[in-house]
Amino acid sequence: MKQKDSQASGKKPSKYIAREPDAQGYIHYTDVEHETWQRLIERQLKMVPGRACDEYLRGLELLDLPRDRIPQLEEISSVLRRETGWEVARVPALIGFETFFGLLADRKFPVATFIRTPEEFDYLQEPDIFHEIFGHCAMLTNPAFANFTQKYGQLGLAASPKERAYLARLYWFTVEFGLLQTSDGLRIYGGGILSSPKETLYALGDEPDRYDFDVLDALRTPYRIDIVQPIYYVLNDLQQLQELTEIDLMSHVREAIDRGLFEPRFPPKNAA
């Protein structure tokens, strides 16, 4: 989930409209939307074996996502509640920061109930239901990942706007674009990678730089949402995420603010 606030940022509203449930709580999608889900999931299921971490693959097995239709949110929530006490929450295409952080703090993962159009099949900047469910929900069955995500929400609720900007970089380089060193080699746990076939291959290839995870470095590293990442941070194990919930993370945020950002490793958007 890329937290956005169209009013606060001045960005134009989403062109997507999230689907509303009927009186029985069932969300109806069109045949084209179900077909888009099927094409997306079948493509990405071929990519993740041998590339995604075991914890993600186990979570995917637990979720048992349907191939031929978009799942109902309660199907996902029932698994997450059983495993880690999480659930998913239906949200519009764009939500404000307060809503985003508040949901995470309450162990509810926001899912916008729309799916990309066939014209934006390979990439869209807004997180759709495929990105949220396929990319993130499998990892939410892992206690360390689930606890870290809740802690991030709690910190974000209490943070200032400037502190939130630095916290967002930590989220980006873990929950969205994190890598994991395992006994079988480098593996992916970040949902921004796992929902993208291009980045799944790229992240484990020779082109990007990869560094051992350091919380202060991650907080100080700029990123762009519309390119493959030039830098990834690598955990030794997911327990490192649990450890982040047990330290004074905001002291690291304040130190990162004092030190300032690293030089970007990419051109400005208007020059790219």
Coordinates of C-alpha atoms in Angstrom, one line a residue:
M1 CA 0.0 0.0 0.0
K2 CA 1.4 3.3 -1.1
Q3 CA -0.2 5.8 1.4
K4 CA -1.5 8.8 -0.5
D5 CA -3.6 11.8 0.3
S6 CA -4.7 13.5 -2.9
Q7 CA -5.9 16.6 -1.2
A8 CA -2.8 17.1 0.9
S9 CA -0.5 16.4 -1.9
G10 CA -2.3 18.4 -4.5
K11 CA -2.4 15.4 -6.9
K12 CA -5.4 14.7 -9.0
P13 CA -7.9 12.2 -7.7
S14 CA -7.7 8.6 -8.7
K15 CA -9.4 7.6 -11.9
Y16 CA -10.3 4.3 -10.3
I17 CA -13.4 3.8 -8.2
A18 CA -13.4 1.1 -5.5
R19 CA -16.2 -1.4 -5.7
E20 CA -18.8 -1.3 -3.0
P21 CA -20.3 -4.4 -1.4
D22 CA -24.0 -5.3 -1.7
A23 CA -26.4 -5.7 1.2
Q24 CA -24.9 -9.1 2.0
G25 CA -21.4 -7.7 2.0
Y26 CA -20.5 -9.3 -1.4
I27 CA -18.4 -7.3 -3.9
H28 CA -19.4 -7.8 -7.5
Y29 CA -16.7 -7.6 -10.2
T30 CA -17.1 -7.7 -14.0
D31 CA -16.0 -10.6 -16.1
V32 CA -13.2 -8.4 -17.5
E33 CA -12.0 -7.7 -13.9
H34 CA -12.0 -11.3 -13.0
E35 CA -10.1 -12.1 -16.2
T36 CA -7.5 -9.4 -15.3
W37 CA -7.0 -11.0 -11.9
Q38 CA -6.5 -14.4 -13.5
R39 CA -4.0 -13.1 -16.0
L40 CA -2.1 -11.3 -13.2
I41 CA -2.0 -14.1 -10.7
E42 CA -1.1 -16.8 -13.2
R43 CA 1.7 -14.7 -14.6
Q44 CA 3.2 -13.9 -11.2
L45 CA 2.7 -17.4 -9.7
K46 CA 5.2 -18.6 -12.3
M47 CA 7.7 -15.9 -11.1
V48 CA 7.8 -16.4 -7.4
P49 CA 9.1 -20.0 -6.9
G50 CA 12.8 -19.8 -6.1
R51 CA 12.6 -16.0 -5.8
A52 CA 10.2 -15.3 -3.0
C53 CA 11.2 -16.2 0.6
D54 CA 9.8 -19.3 2.2
E55 CA 7.7 -17.2 4.6
Y56 CA 5.9 -15.6 1.7
L57 CA 5.4 -18.9 -0.2
R58 CA 3.9 -20.4 3.0
G59 CA 1.6 -17.5 3.4
L60 CA 0.5 -17.8 -0.2
E61 CA -0.3 -21.4 0.4
L62 CA -2.3 -20.5 3.5
L63 CA -4.3 -17.9 1.6
D64 CA -5.0 -20.4 -1.2
L65 CA -6.0 -17.5 -3.5
P66 CA -8.5 -18.3 -6.3
R67 CA -7.1 -18.2 -9.8
D68 CA -10.2 -17.5 -11.8
R69 CA -11.8 -14.7 -9.8
I70 CA -11.0 -11.8 -7.5
P71 CA -11.3 -13.0 -3.9
Q72 CA -13.7 -11.5 -1.4
L73 CA -12.0 -9.7 1.4
E74 CA -13.4 -12.0 4.1
E75 CA -11.7 -14.9 2.5
I76 CA -8.4 -13.2 3.1
S77 CA -9.3 -11.9 6.6
S78 CA -10.3 -15.3 7.9
V79 CA -6.8 -16.6 7.2
L80 CA -5.0 -13.6 8.6
R81 CA -7.1 -13.5 11.8
R82 CA -6.3 -17.1 12.5
E83 CA -2.5 -16.7 11.8
T84 CA -1.6 -13.3 13.2
G85 CA -4.8 -11.4 14.3
W86 CA -4.8 -9.2 11.2
E87 CA -7.6 -8.6 8.7
V88 CA -8.0 -6.6 5.5
A89 CA -10.1 -3.5 5.3
R90 CA -12.0 -2.1 2.3
V91 CA -10.9 1.4 1.4
P92 CA -11.3 3.8 -1.6
A93 CA -8.6 4.1 -4.2
L94 CA -6.9 6.9 -2.3
I95 CA -6.8 7.3 1.5
G96 CA -5.3 9.9 3.8
F97 CA -2.3 9.3 6.0
E98 CA -4.4 9.3 9.2
T99 CA -6.6 6.5 7.9
F100 CA -3.7 4.5 6.6
F101 CA -1.7 4.6 9.8
G102 CA -4.8 4.1 11.9
L103 CA -5.7 1.0 10.1
L104 CA -2.2 -0.5 10.4
A105 CA -2.1 0.3 14.1
D106 CA -5.3 -1.6 14.5
R107 CA -3.9 -4.6 12.6
K108 CA -6.1 -3.9 9.5
F109 CA -4.4 -3.8 6.1
P110 CA -6.1 -1.4 3.7
V111 CA -7.2 -2.8 0.4
A112 CA -8.7 -0.7 -2.4
T113 CA -11.4 -2.8 -4.0
F114 CA -10.6 -2.0 -7.6
I115 CA -8.3 -3.8 -10.1
R116 CA -6.3 -2.2 -12.9
T117 CA -7.6 -1.9 -16.4
P118 CA -6.2 -4.1 -19.2
E119 CA -4.6 -0.9 -20.6
E120 CA -2.5 -0.6 -17.4
F121 CA -1.9 -4.3 -17.0
D122 CA 1.9 -4.1 -16.5
Y123 CA 2.1 -1.1 -14.3
L124 CA 0.0 1.5 -12.4
Q125 CA 1.1 3.9 -9.7
E126 CA -1.9 3.3 -7.5
P127 CA -2.0 0.1 -5.5
D128 CA -4.9 -2.1 -6.7
I129 CA -6.4 -5.2 -5.1
F130 CA -3.9 -7.5 -6.8
H131 CA -0.9 -5.6 -5.5
E132 CA -2.3 -5.5 -2.0
I133 CA -3.5 -9.1 -1.7
F134 CA -0.9 -10.9 -3.8
G135 CA 2.0 -8.6 -2.9
H136 CA 1.4 -8.1 0.8
C137 CA -1.2 -10.3 2.5
A138 CA 0.9 -13.5 2.3
M139 CA 3.6 -11.9 4.4
L140 CA 1.0 -10.8 7.0
T141 CA 0.7 -14.4 8.0
N142 CA 4.3 -14.1 9.4
P143 CA 4.3 -12.8 13.0
A144 CA 7.5 -10.7 12.7
F145 CA 6.3 -9.0 9.5
A146 CA 2.8 -8.5 11.0
N147 CA 4.1 -7.0 14.2
F148 CA 6.5 -4.6 12.4
T149 CA 3.7 -3.4 10.1
Q150 CA 1.5 -2.6 13.1
K151 CA 4.3 -0.8 14.9
Y152 CA 4.8 1.3 11.7
G153 CA 1.2 2.3 11.9
Q154 CA 1.4 3.2 15.6
L155 CA 4.5 5.4 15.0
G156 CA 3.0 7.0 11.9
L157 CA -0.1 8.1 13.8
A158 CA 2.0 10.0 16.4
A159 CA 4.6 11.4 14.0
S160 CA 4.9 14.8 12.5
P161 CA 4.6 15.3 8.7
K162 CA 8.4 15.5 8.4
E163 CA 8.9 12.4 10.5
R164 CA 6.3 10.5 8.4
A165 CA 8.3 11.3 5.3
Y166 CA 11.3 9.5 6.8
L167 CA 9.2 6.7 8.1
A168 CA 7.8 6.2 4.6
R169 CA 11.3 5.4 3.4
L170 CA 11.7 2.7 6.0
Y171 CA 8.4 1.2 4.9
W172 CA 9.5 1.4 1.3
F173 CA 12.7 -0.5 1.8
T174 CA 11.1 -3.2 3.9
V175 CA 7.4 -3.9 3.4
E176 CA 7.4 -2.8 -0.2
F177 CA 10.9 -3.5 -1.6
G178 CA 12.7 -5.6 1.0
L179 CA 15.0 -8.5 0.3
L180 CA 16.1 -11.4 2.5
Q181 CA 19.3 -13.4 2.7
T182 CA 18.6 -17.1 3.2
S183 CA 20.6 -20.3 3.2
D184 CA 19.3 -20.8 -0.3
G185 CA 20.4 -17.4 -1.5
L186 CA 18.8 -14.0 -1.9
R187 CA 15.0 -14.0 -1.7
I188 CA 12.2 -11.4 -1.9
Y189 CA 9.7 -10.5 0.8
G190 CA 8.6 -7.0 -0.3
G191 CA 5.2 -6.7 -1.9
G192 CA 6.2 -4.0 -4.4
I193 CA 8.6 -6.5 -5.9
L194 CA 6.5 -9.6 -5.6
S195 CA 3.5 -8.1 -7.4
S196 CA 5.7 -7.0 -10.4
P197 CA 7.2 -9.5 -12.8
K198 CA 9.7 -7.0 -14.1
E199 CA 11.0 -6.1 -10.6
T200 CA 11.0 -9.7 -9.4
L201 CA 13.6 -10.5 -12.0
Y202 CA 15.4 -7.2 -11.7
A203 CA 15.8 -7.1 -7.9
L204 CA 17.7 -10.4 -7.9
G205 CA 19.8 -9.6 -11.0
D206 CA 23.1 -7.9 -11.4
E207 CA 22.1 -4.3 -12.1
P208 CA 20.8 -2.9 -8.7
D209 CA 23.0 -2.3 -5.6
R210 CA 22.1 -4.3 -2.5
Y211 CA 23.2 -3.4 1.0
D212 CA 22.9 -5.1 4.4
F213 CA 19.9 -3.5 6.1
D214 CA 20.7 -0.6 8.3
V215 CA 17.7 1.3 9.8
L216 CA 19.4 4.7 9.6
D217 CA 20.5 4.2 6.0
A218 CA 17.0 3.1 5.0
L219 CA 15.5 6.2 6.6
R220 CA 17.9 8.4 4.7
T221 CA 17.6 6.8 1.2
P222 CA 15.4 8.7 -1.4
Y223 CA 13.2 6.7 -3.7
R224 CA 10.9 7.1 -6.7
I225 CA 7.7 5.1 -7.0
D226 CA 7.7 5.0 -10.9
I227 CA 11.0 3.2 -11.6
V228 CA 12.7 0.0 -10.7
Q229 CA 14.8 0.5 -7.6
P230 CA 18.5 1.3 -7.9
I231 CA 19.0 0.2 -4.2
Y232 CA 17.6 -2.6 -2.1
Y233 CA 18.3 -3.4 1.6
V234 CA 18.8 -7.0 2.6
L235 CA 17.7 -8.5 6.0
N236 CA 19.6 -11.5 7.4
D237 CA 16.3 -12.8 8.7
L238 CA 12.8 -11.6 9.4
Q239 CA 13.5 -11.4 13.1
Q240 CA 15.2 -8.1 12.3
L241 CA 11.8 -6.7 11.6
Q242 CA 10.6 -7.9 15.0
E243 CA 13.6 -6.3 16.6
L244 CA 12.7 -2.9 15.0
T245 CA 9.5 -3.0 17.0
E246 CA 11.5 -3.3 20.3
I247 CA 13.8 -0.3 19.9
D248 CA 13.2 3.4 19.9
L249 CA 12.7 3.8 16.2
M250 CA 11.7 7.5 16.5
S251 CA 15.2 8.3 17.9
H252 CA 16.6 6.9 14.6
V253 CA 14.1 9.0 12.6
R254 CA 15.2 12.1 14.4
E255 CA 18.9 11.3 13.8
A256 CA 18.1 10.7 10.1
I257 CA 16.4 14.1 9.9
D258 CA 19.5 15.7 11.5
R259 CA 21.8 14.0 9.1
G260 CA 19.6 14.5 6.0
L261 CA 19.0 12.4 2.9
F262 CA 21.6 10.7 0.8
E263 CA 22.1 11.9 -2.7
P264 CA 19.5 10.3 -5.0
R265 CA 20.7 7.5 -7.2
F266 CA 18.2 8.4 -9.9
P267 CA 17.4 11.5 -12.0
P268 CA 14.5 13.8 -11.0
K269 CA 11.2 12.6 -12.4
N270 CA 10.9 15.4 -14.9
A271 CA 14.4 14.6 -16.3
A272 CA 13.9 10.8 -16.4

